[in-house]
Amino acid sequence: MIRTVKYQARRFLFKLLTRMRPGLYLKPIKDYYGRGENCRGVALLIYRTMPFHLNVSHPAFNFHQSMIQSRLMAEALDSAGYRVDVTDISLSAPPFDASYDLVISHNSAEDPRLPQYRNALKIYLATGTEHRVHNQRQRQRLLAFEERHGQHDIELVWNEEQM
């Protein structure tokens, strides 16, 4: 019971932070480690920006493993000699006009034709099933269930843009 209350309190704090000040916690970060021109290349991490705006001791920092993963990926890129720019996955456009040598994202829909990404090595960060793939597979499972058992109670409503 107490464990559930603590979990719900942390979850509420996390949601409150993102709703109260989205501009702060979703704000893109350019050259997080301050490498300037002294770098091997320029990397763009498209994942989570909130961990870079919070102190590691902040209670919301430990809410989800992606908070720590974001910082660890950026540290790895920095130690490999890259200048690290970070943007949140929820933002649609590239944050800066920089030309990137490396782009890491778990959004497979990133437009590779954009000038910033043209010469970049693109890495798909597969931390889970991408939502369009998930939706397509779920639809296939429901249709197969309907074929096997006839009518079911779940109405199939699909937006083709989400597929």
PDB file of N, CA, C and O in Angstrom, residues 59-116:
ATOM      1  N   PRO A  59      13.751  14.169  -7.181  1.00  0.00           N
ATOM      2  CA  PRO A  59      12.930  12.952  -7.074  1.00  0.00           C
ATOM      3  C   PRO A  59      12.377  12.461  -8.412  1.00  0.00           C
ATOM      4  O   PRO A  59      12.234  11.251  -8.615  1.00  0.00           O
ATOM      5  N   ALA A  60      12.093  13.362  -9.333  1.00  0.00           N
ATOM      6  CA  ALA A  60      11.546  12.945 -10.629  1.00  0.00           C
ATOM      7  C   ALA A  60      12.591  12.254 -11.485  1.00  0.00           C
ATOM      8  O   ALA A  60      12.246  11.533 -12.416  1.00  0.00           O
ATOM      9  N   PHE A  61      13.867  12.473 -11.180  1.00  0.00           N
ATOM     10  CA  PHE A  61      14.926  11.886 -11.983  1.00  0.00           C
ATOM     11  C   PHE A  61      14.893  10.361 -11.956  1.00  0.00           C
ATOM     12  O   PHE A  61      15.239   9.706 -12.912  1.00  0.00           O
ATOM     13  N   ASN A  62      14.469   9.788 -10.850  1.00  0.00           N
ATOM     14  CA  ASN A  62      14.448   8.335 -10.708  1.00  0.00           C
ATOM     15  C   ASN A  62      13.109   7.710 -11.065  1.00  0.00           C
ATOM     16  O   ASN A  62      12.889   6.535 -10.802  1.00  0.00           O
ATOM     17  N   PHE A  63      12.211   8.477 -11.660  1.00  0.00           N
ATOM     18  CA  PHE A  63      10.895   7.931 -11.958  1.00  0.00           C
ATOM     19  C   PHE A  63      10.930   6.876 -13.061  1.00  0.00           C
ATOM     20  O   PHE A  63      10.254   5.885 -13.004  1.00  0.00           O
ATOM     21  N   HIS A  64      11.721   7.104 -14.081  1.00  0.00           N
ATOM     22  CA  HIS A  64      11.733   6.195 -15.227  1.00  0.00           C
ATOM     23  C   HIS A  64      13.169   5.979 -15.680  1.00  0.00           C
ATOM     24  O   HIS A  64      13.996   6.888 -15.617  1.00  0.00           O
ATOM     25  N   GLN A  65      13.477   4.790 -16.161  1.00  0.00           N
ATOM     26  CA  GLN A  65      14.845   4.481 -16.555  1.00  0.00           C
ATOM     27  C   GLN A  65      15.321   5.334 -17.722  1.00  0.00           C
ATOM     28  O   GLN A  65      16.510   5.512 -17.912  1.00  0.00           O
ATOM     29  N   SER A  66      14.404   5.892 -18.508  1.00  0.00           N
ATOM     30  CA  SER A  66      14.819   6.712 -19.646  1.00  0.00           C
ATOM     31  C   SER A  66      15.510   7.998 -19.192  1.00  0.00           C
ATOM     32  O   SER A  66      16.290   8.576 -19.941  1.00  0.00           O
ATOM     33  N   MET A  67      15.242   8.425 -17.962  1.00  0.00           N
ATOM     34  CA  MET A  67      15.903   9.622 -17.443  1.00  0.00           C
ATOM     35  C   MET A  67      17.412   9.356 -17.316  1.00  0.00           C
ATOM     36  O   MET A  67      18.229  10.168 -17.732  1.00  0.00           O
ATOM     37  N   ILE A  68      17.755   8.222 -16.768  1.00  0.00           N
ATOM     38  CA  ILE A  68      19.163   7.864 -16.608  1.00  0.00           C
ATOM     39  C   ILE A  68      19.770   7.491 -17.961  1.00  0.00           C
ATOM     40  O   ILE A  68      20.897   7.875 -18.277  1.00  0.00           O
ATOM     41  N   GLN A  69      19.015   6.776 -18.789  1.00  0.00           N
ATOM     42  CA  GLN A  69      19.516   6.367 -20.108  1.00  0.00           C
ATOM     43  C   GLN A  69      19.901   7.574 -20.953  1.00  0.00           C
ATOM     44  O   GLN A  69      20.918   7.545 -21.657  1.00  0.00           O
ATOM     45  N   SER A  70      19.106   8.624 -20.906  1.00  0.00           N
ATOM     46  CA  SER A  70      19.409   9.827 -21.691  1.00  0.00           C
ATOM     47  C   SER A  70      20.764  10.382 -21.322  1.00  0.00           C
ATOM     48  O   SER A  70      21.589  10.693 -22.192  1.00  0.00           O
ATOM     49  N   ARG A  71      20.993  10.516 -20.032  1.00  0.00           N
ATOM     50  CA  ARG A  71      22.267  11.069 -19.568  1.00  0.00           C
ATOM     51  C   ARG A  71      23.437  10.136 -19.898  1.00  0.00           C
ATOM     52  O   ARG A  71      24.510  10.591 -20.295  1.00  0.00           O
ATOM     53  N   LEU A  72      23.233   8.826 -19.755  1.00  0.00           N
ATOM     54  CA  LEU A  72      24.307   7.876 -20.056  1.00  0.00           C
ATOM     55  C   LEU A  72      24.668   7.888 -21.540  1.00  0.00           C
ATOM     56  O   LEU A  72      25.854   7.808 -21.896  1.00  0.00           O
ATOM     57  N   MET A  73      23.661   7.977 -22.410  1.00  0.00           N
ATOM     58  CA  MET A  73      23.953   8.025 -23.848  1.00  0.00           C
ATOM     59  C   MET A  73      24.733   9.286 -24.200  1.00  0.00           C
ATOM     60  O   MET A  73      25.690   9.240 -24.984  1.00  0.00           O
ATOM     61  N   ALA A  74      24.333  10.413 -23.616  1.00  0.00           N
ATOM     62  CA  ALA A  74      25.044  11.663 -23.876  1.00  0.00           C
ATOM     63  C   ALA A  74      26.478  11.586 -23.369  1.00  0.00           C
ATOM     64  O   ALA A  74      27.411  12.042 -24.050  1.00  0.00           O
ATOM     65  N   GLU A  75      26.682  10.998 -22.184  1.00  0.00           N
ATOM     66  CA  GLU A  75      28.037  10.843 -21.647  1.00  0.00           C
ATOM     67  C   GLU A  75      28.899   9.964 -22.553  1.00  0.00           C
ATOM     68  O   GLU A  75      30.080  10.255 -22.767  1.00  0.00           O
ATOM     69  N   ALA A  76      28.308   8.896 -23.084  1.00  0.00           N
ATOM     70  CA  ALA A  76      29.046   8.007 -23.982  1.00  0.00           C
ATOM     71  C   ALA A  76      29.447   8.741 -25.264  1.00  0.00           C
ATOM     72  O   ALA A  76      30.577   8.583 -25.750  1.00  0.00           O
ATOM     73  N   LEU A  77      28.543   9.542 -25.800  1.00  0.00           N
ATOM     74  CA  LEU A  77      28.860  10.314 -27.004  1.00  0.00           C
ATOM     75  C   LEU A  77      29.959  11.334 -26.718  1.00  0.00           C
ATOM     76  O   LEU A  77      30.868  11.530 -27.531  1.00  0.00           O
ATOM     77  N   ASP A  78      29.877  11.979 -25.567  1.00  0.00           N
ATOM     78  CA  ASP A  78      30.897  12.957 -25.185  1.00  0.00           C
ATOM     79  C   ASP A  78      32.259  12.286 -25.024  1.00  0.00           C
ATOM     80  O   ASP A  78      33.269  12.786 -25.512  1.00  0.00           O
ATOM     81  N   SER A  79      32.273  11.130 -24.371  1.00  0.00           N
ATOM     82  CA  SER A  79      33.557  10.441 -24.170  1.00  0.00           C
ATOM     83  C   SER A  79      34.120   9.915 -25.486  1.00  0.00           C
ATOM     84  O   SER A  79      35.327   9.695 -25.600  1.00  0.00           O
ATOM     85  N   ALA A  80      33.265   9.737 -26.496  1.00  0.00           N
ATOM     86  CA  ALA A  80      33.742   9.324 -27.826  1.00  0.00           C
ATOM     87  C   ALA A  80      34.222  10.521 -28.639  1.00  0.00           C
ATOM     88  O   ALA A  80      34.679  10.363 -29.770  1.00  0.00           O
ATOM     89  N   GLY A  81      34.099  11.731 -28.072  1.00  0.00           N
ATOM     90  CA  GLY A  81      34.627  12.917 -28.740  1.00  0.00           C
ATOM     91  C   GLY A  81      33.612  13.743 -29.500  1.00  0.00           C
ATOM     92  O   GLY A  81      33.982  14.684 -30.201  1.00  0.00           O
ATOM     93  N   TYR A  82      32.328  13.438 -29.387  1.00  0.00           N
ATOM     94  CA  TYR A  82      31.293  14.179 -30.109  1.00  0.00           C
ATOM     95  C   TYR A  82      30.808  15.386 -29.317  1.00  0.00           C
ATOM     96  O   TYR A  82      30.737  15.332 -28.087  1.00  0.00           O
ATOM     97  N   ARG A  83      30.461  16.446 -30.026  1.00  0.00           N
ATOM     98  CA  ARG A  83      29.698  17.529 -29.421  1.00  0.00           C
ATOM     99  C   ARG A  83      28.266  17.030 -29.373  1.00  0.00           C
ATOM    100  O   ARG A  83      27.746  16.536 -30.374  1.00  0.00           O
ATOM    101  N   VAL A  84      27.592  17.137 -28.243  1.00  0.00           N
ATOM    102  CA  VAL A  84      26.282  16.529 -28.061  1.00  0.00           C
ATOM    103  C   VAL A  84      25.195  17.592 -28.000  1.00  0.00           C
ATOM    104  O   VAL A  84      25.176  18.441 -27.103  1.00  0.00           O
ATOM    105  N   ASP A  85      24.267  17.530 -28.966  1.00  0.00           N
ATOM    106  CA  ASP A  85      23.035  18.312 -28.924  1.00  0.00           C
ATOM    107  C   ASP A  85      21.925  17.345 -28.540  1.00  0.00           C
ATOM    108  O   ASP A  85      21.922  16.187 -28.973  1.00  0.00           O
ATOM    109  N   VAL A  86      20.973  17.810 -27.731  1.00  0.00           N
ATOM    110  CA  VAL A  86      19.890  16.946 -27.266  1.00  0.00           C
ATOM    111  C   VAL A  86      18.562  17.636 -27.539  1.00  0.00           C
ATOM    112  O   VAL A  86      18.409  18.836 -27.280  1.00  0.00           O
ATOM    113  N   THR A  87      17.604  16.874 -28.069  1.00  0.00           N
ATOM    114  CA  THR A  87      16.252  17.392 -28.249  1.00  0.00           C
ATOM    115  C   THR A  87      15.266  16.329 -27.803  1.00  0.00           C
ATOM    116  O   THR A  87      15.566  15.140 -27.817  1.00  0.00           O
ATOM    117  N   ASP A  88      14.091  16.782 -27.407  1.00  0.00           N
ATOM    118  CA  ASP A  88      13.072  15.866 -26.916  1.00  0.00           C
ATOM    119  C   ASP A  88      12.360  15.197 -28.087  1.00  0.00           C
ATOM    120  O   ASP A  88      12.147  15.807 -29.129  1.00  0.00           O
ATOM    121  N   ILE A  89      11.977  13.955 -27.890  1.00  0.00           N
ATOM    122  CA  ILE A  89      11.295  13.188 -28.932  1.00  0.00           C
ATOM    123  C   ILE A  89       9.960  13.825 -29.316  1.00  0.00           C
ATOM    124  O   ILE A  89       9.487  13.662 -30.435  1.00  0.00           O
ATOM    125  N   SER A  90       9.366  14.587 -28.405  1.00  0.00           N
ATOM    126  CA  SER A  90       8.055  15.187 -28.690  1.00  0.00           C
ATOM    127  C   SER A  90       8.139  16.394 -29.624  1.00  0.00           C
ATOM    128  O   SER A  90       7.132  16.833 -30.157  1.00  0.00           O
ATOM    129  N   LEU A  91       9.332  16.933 -29.839  1.00  0.00           N
ATOM    130  CA  LEU A  91       9.487  18.081 -30.733  1.00  0.00           C
ATOM    131  C   LEU A  91       9.648  17.579 -32.165  1.00  0.00           C
ATOM    132  O   LEU A  91      10.369  16.627 -32.420  1.00  0.00           O
ATOM    133  N   SER A  92       8.981  18.241 -33.091  1.00  0.00           N
ATOM    134  CA  SER A  92       8.930  17.709 -34.456  1.00  0.00           C
ATOM    135  C   SER A  92      10.084  18.161 -35.344  1.00  0.00           C
ATOM    136  O   SER A  92      10.528  17.414 -36.198  1.00  0.00           O
ATOM    137  N   ALA A  93      10.565  19.361 -35.187  1.00  0.00           N
ATOM    138  CA  ALA A  93      11.596  19.878 -36.088  1.00  0.00           C
ATOM    139  C   ALA A  93      12.977  19.758 -35.460  1.00  0.00           C
ATOM    140  O   ALA A  93      13.111  19.765 -34.236  1.00  0.00           O
ATOM    141  N   PRO A  94      14.029  19.663 -36.282  1.00  0.00           N
ATOM    142  CA  PRO A  94      15.381  19.665 -35.733  1.00  0.00           C
ATOM    143  C   PRO A  94      15.598  20.978 -34.971  1.00  0.00           C
ATOM    144  O   PRO A  94      15.179  22.035 -35.435  1.00  0.00           O
ATOM    145  N   PRO A  95      16.237  20.929 -33.824  1.00  0.00           N
ATOM    146  CA  PRO A  95      16.317  22.110 -32.977  1.00  0.00           C
ATOM    147  C   PRO A  95      17.289  23.184 -33.452  1.00  0.00           C
ATOM    148  O   PRO A  95      17.101  24.354 -33.193  1.00  0.00           O
ATOM    149  N   PHE A  96      18.313  22.775 -34.144  1.00  0.00           N
ATOM    150  CA  PHE A  96      19.368  23.719 -34.514  1.00  0.00           C
ATOM    151  C   PHE A  96      19.701  23.551 -35.982  1.00  0.00           C
ATOM    152  O   PHE A  96      19.366  22.559 -36.604  1.00  0.00           O
ATOM    153  N   ASP A  97      20.399  24.537 -36.539  1.00  0.00           N
ATOM    154  CA  ASP A  97      20.772  24.493 -37.952  1.00  0.00           C
ATOM    155  C   ASP A  97      22.050  23.700 -38.202  1.00  0.00           C
ATOM    156  O   ASP A  97      22.525  23.639 -39.319  1.00  0.00           O
ATOM    157  N   ALA A  98      22.605  23.112 -37.177  1.00  0.00           N
ATOM    158  CA  ALA A  98      23.864  22.380 -37.311  1.00  0.00           C
ATOM    159  C   ALA A  98      23.708  21.185 -38.245  1.00  0.00           C
ATOM    160  O   ALA A  98      22.644  20.595 -38.360  1.00  0.00           O
ATOM    161  N   SER A  99      24.785  20.842 -38.906  1.00  0.00           N
ATOM    162  CA  SER A  99      24.829  19.635 -39.723  1.00  0.00           C
ATOM    163  C   SER A  99      25.385  18.528 -38.835  1.00  0.00           C
ATOM    164  O   SER A  99      26.457  18.670 -38.262  1.00  0.00           O
ATOM    165  N   TYR A 100      24.654  17.431 -38.735  1.00  0.00           N
ATOM    166  CA  TYR A 100      25.025  16.378 -37.788  1.00  0.00           C
ATOM    167  C   TYR A 100      25.776  15.241 -38.468  1.00  0.00           C
ATOM    168  O   TYR A 100      25.477  14.867 -39.596  1.00  0.00           O
ATOM    169  N   ASP A 101      26.727  14.697 -37.728  1.00  0.00           N
ATOM    170  CA  ASP A 101      27.474  13.530 -38.187  1.00  0.00           C
ATOM    171  C   ASP A 101      26.820  12.246 -37.694  1.00  0.00           C
ATOM    172  O   ASP A 101      26.993  11.188 -38.280  1.00  0.00           O
ATOM    173  N   LEU A 102      26.079  12.345 -36.599  1.00  0.00           N
ATOM    174  CA  LEU A 102      25.440  11.188 -35.981  1.00  0.00           C
ATOM    175  C   LEU A 102      24.102  11.623 -35.387  1.00  0.00           C
ATOM    176  O   LEU A 102      24.027  12.634 -34.701  1.00  0.00           O
ATOM    177  N   VAL A 103      23.039  10.862 -35.700  1.00  0.00           N
ATOM    178  CA  VAL A 103      21.714  11.133 -35.150  1.00  0.00           C
ATOM    179  C   VAL A 103      21.205   9.842 -34.526  1.00  0.00           C
ATOM    180  O   VAL A 103      21.129   8.810 -35.188  1.00  0.00           O
ATOM    181  N   ILE A 104      20.863   9.906 -33.238  1.00  0.00           N
ATOM    182  CA  ILE A 104      20.331   8.752 -32.519  1.00  0.00           C
ATOM    183  C   ILE A 104      18.910   9.089 -32.087  1.00  0.00           C
ATOM    184  O   ILE A 104      18.688  10.099 -31.416  1.00  0.00           O
ATOM    185  N   SER A 105      17.940   8.239 -32.479  1.00  0.00           N
ATOM    186  CA  SER A 105      16.546   8.499 -32.146  1.00  0.00           C
ATOM    187  C   SER A 105      15.768   7.197 -32.085  1.00  0.00           C
ATOM    188  O   SER A 105      16.097   6.245 -32.777  1.00  0.00           O
ATOM    189  N   HIS A 106      14.708   7.173 -31.267  1.00  0.00           N
ATOM    190  CA  HIS A 106      13.837   5.998 -31.270  1.00  0.00           C
ATOM    191  C   HIS A 106      12.566   6.287 -32.065  1.00  0.00           C
ATOM    192  O   HIS A 106      11.602   5.559 -31.995  1.00  0.00           O
ATOM    193  N   ASN A 107      12.608   7.332 -32.879  1.00  0.00           N
ATOM    194  CA  ASN A 107      11.516   7.647 -33.786  1.00  0.00           C
ATOM    195  C   ASN A 107      11.966   7.286 -35.196  1.00  0.00           C
ATOM    196  O   ASN A 107      12.791   7.967 -35.787  1.00  0.00           O
ATOM    197  N   SER A 108      11.426   6.223 -35.737  1.00  0.00           N
ATOM    198  CA  SER A 108      11.851   5.781 -37.071  1.00  0.00           C
ATOM    199  C   SER A 108      11.319   6.684 -38.177  1.00  0.00           C
ATOM    200  O   SER A 108      11.681   6.523 -39.325  1.00  0.00           O
ATOM    201  N   ALA A 109      10.481   7.652 -37.822  1.00  0.00           N
ATOM    202  CA  ALA A 109       9.900   8.536 -38.827  1.00  0.00           C
ATOM    203  C   ALA A 109      10.737   9.793 -39.048  1.00  0.00           C
ATOM    204  O   ALA A 109      10.321  10.668 -39.783  1.00  0.00           O
ATOM    205  N   GLU A 110      11.897   9.903 -38.413  1.00  0.00           N
ATOM    206  CA  GLU A 110      12.742  11.074 -38.641  1.00  0.00           C
ATOM    207  C   GLU A 110      13.021  11.183 -40.129  1.00  0.00           C
ATOM    208  O   GLU A 110      13.414  10.214 -40.765  1.00  0.00           O
ATOM    209  N   ASP A 111      12.829  12.360 -40.675  1.00  0.00           N
ATOM    210  CA  ASP A 111      12.970  12.573 -42.104  1.00  0.00           C
ATOM    211  C   ASP A 111      14.449  12.652 -42.493  1.00  0.00           C
ATOM    212  O   ASP A 111      15.113  13.651 -42.202  1.00  0.00           O
ATOM    213  N   PRO A 112      14.983  11.616 -43.130  1.00  0.00           N
ATOM    214  CA  PRO A 112      16.415  11.614 -43.468  1.00  0.00           C
ATOM    215  C   PRO A 112      16.773  12.606 -44.571  1.00  0.00           C
ATOM    216  O   PRO A 112      17.936  12.858 -44.820  1.00  0.00           O
ATOM    217  N   ARG A 113      15.763  13.180 -45.227  1.00  0.00           N
ATOM    218  CA  ARG A 113      16.043  14.134 -46.308  1.00  0.00           C
ATOM    219  C   ARG A 113      16.337  15.534 -45.789  1.00  0.00           C
ATOM    220  O   ARG A 113      16.766  16.390 -46.542  1.00  0.00           O
ATOM    221  N   LEU A 114      16.083  15.787 -44.506  1.00  0.00           N
ATOM    222  CA  LEU A 114      16.362  17.107 -43.956  1.00  0.00           C
ATOM    223  C   LEU A 114      17.848  17.416 -44.086  1.00  0.00           C
ATOM    224  O   LEU A 114      18.692  16.533 -43.929  1.00  0.00           O
ATOM    225  N   PRO A 115      18.189  18.666 -44.387  1.00  0.00           N
ATOM    226  CA  PRO A 115      19.603  19.014 -44.589  1.00  0.00           C
ATOM    227  C   PRO A 115      20.489  18.686 -43.387  1.00  0.00           C
ATOM    228  O   PRO A 115      21.644  18.307 -43.562  1.00  0.00           O
ATOM    229  N   GLN A 116      19.941  18.802 -42.174  1.00  0.00           N
ATOM    230  CA  GLN A 116      20.744  18.526 -40.982  1.00  0.00           C
ATOM    231  C   GLN A 116      21.138  17.056 -40.893  1.00  0.00           C
ATOM    232  O   GLN A 116      22.109  16.705 -40.258  1.00  0.00           O
TER     233      GLN A 116
END
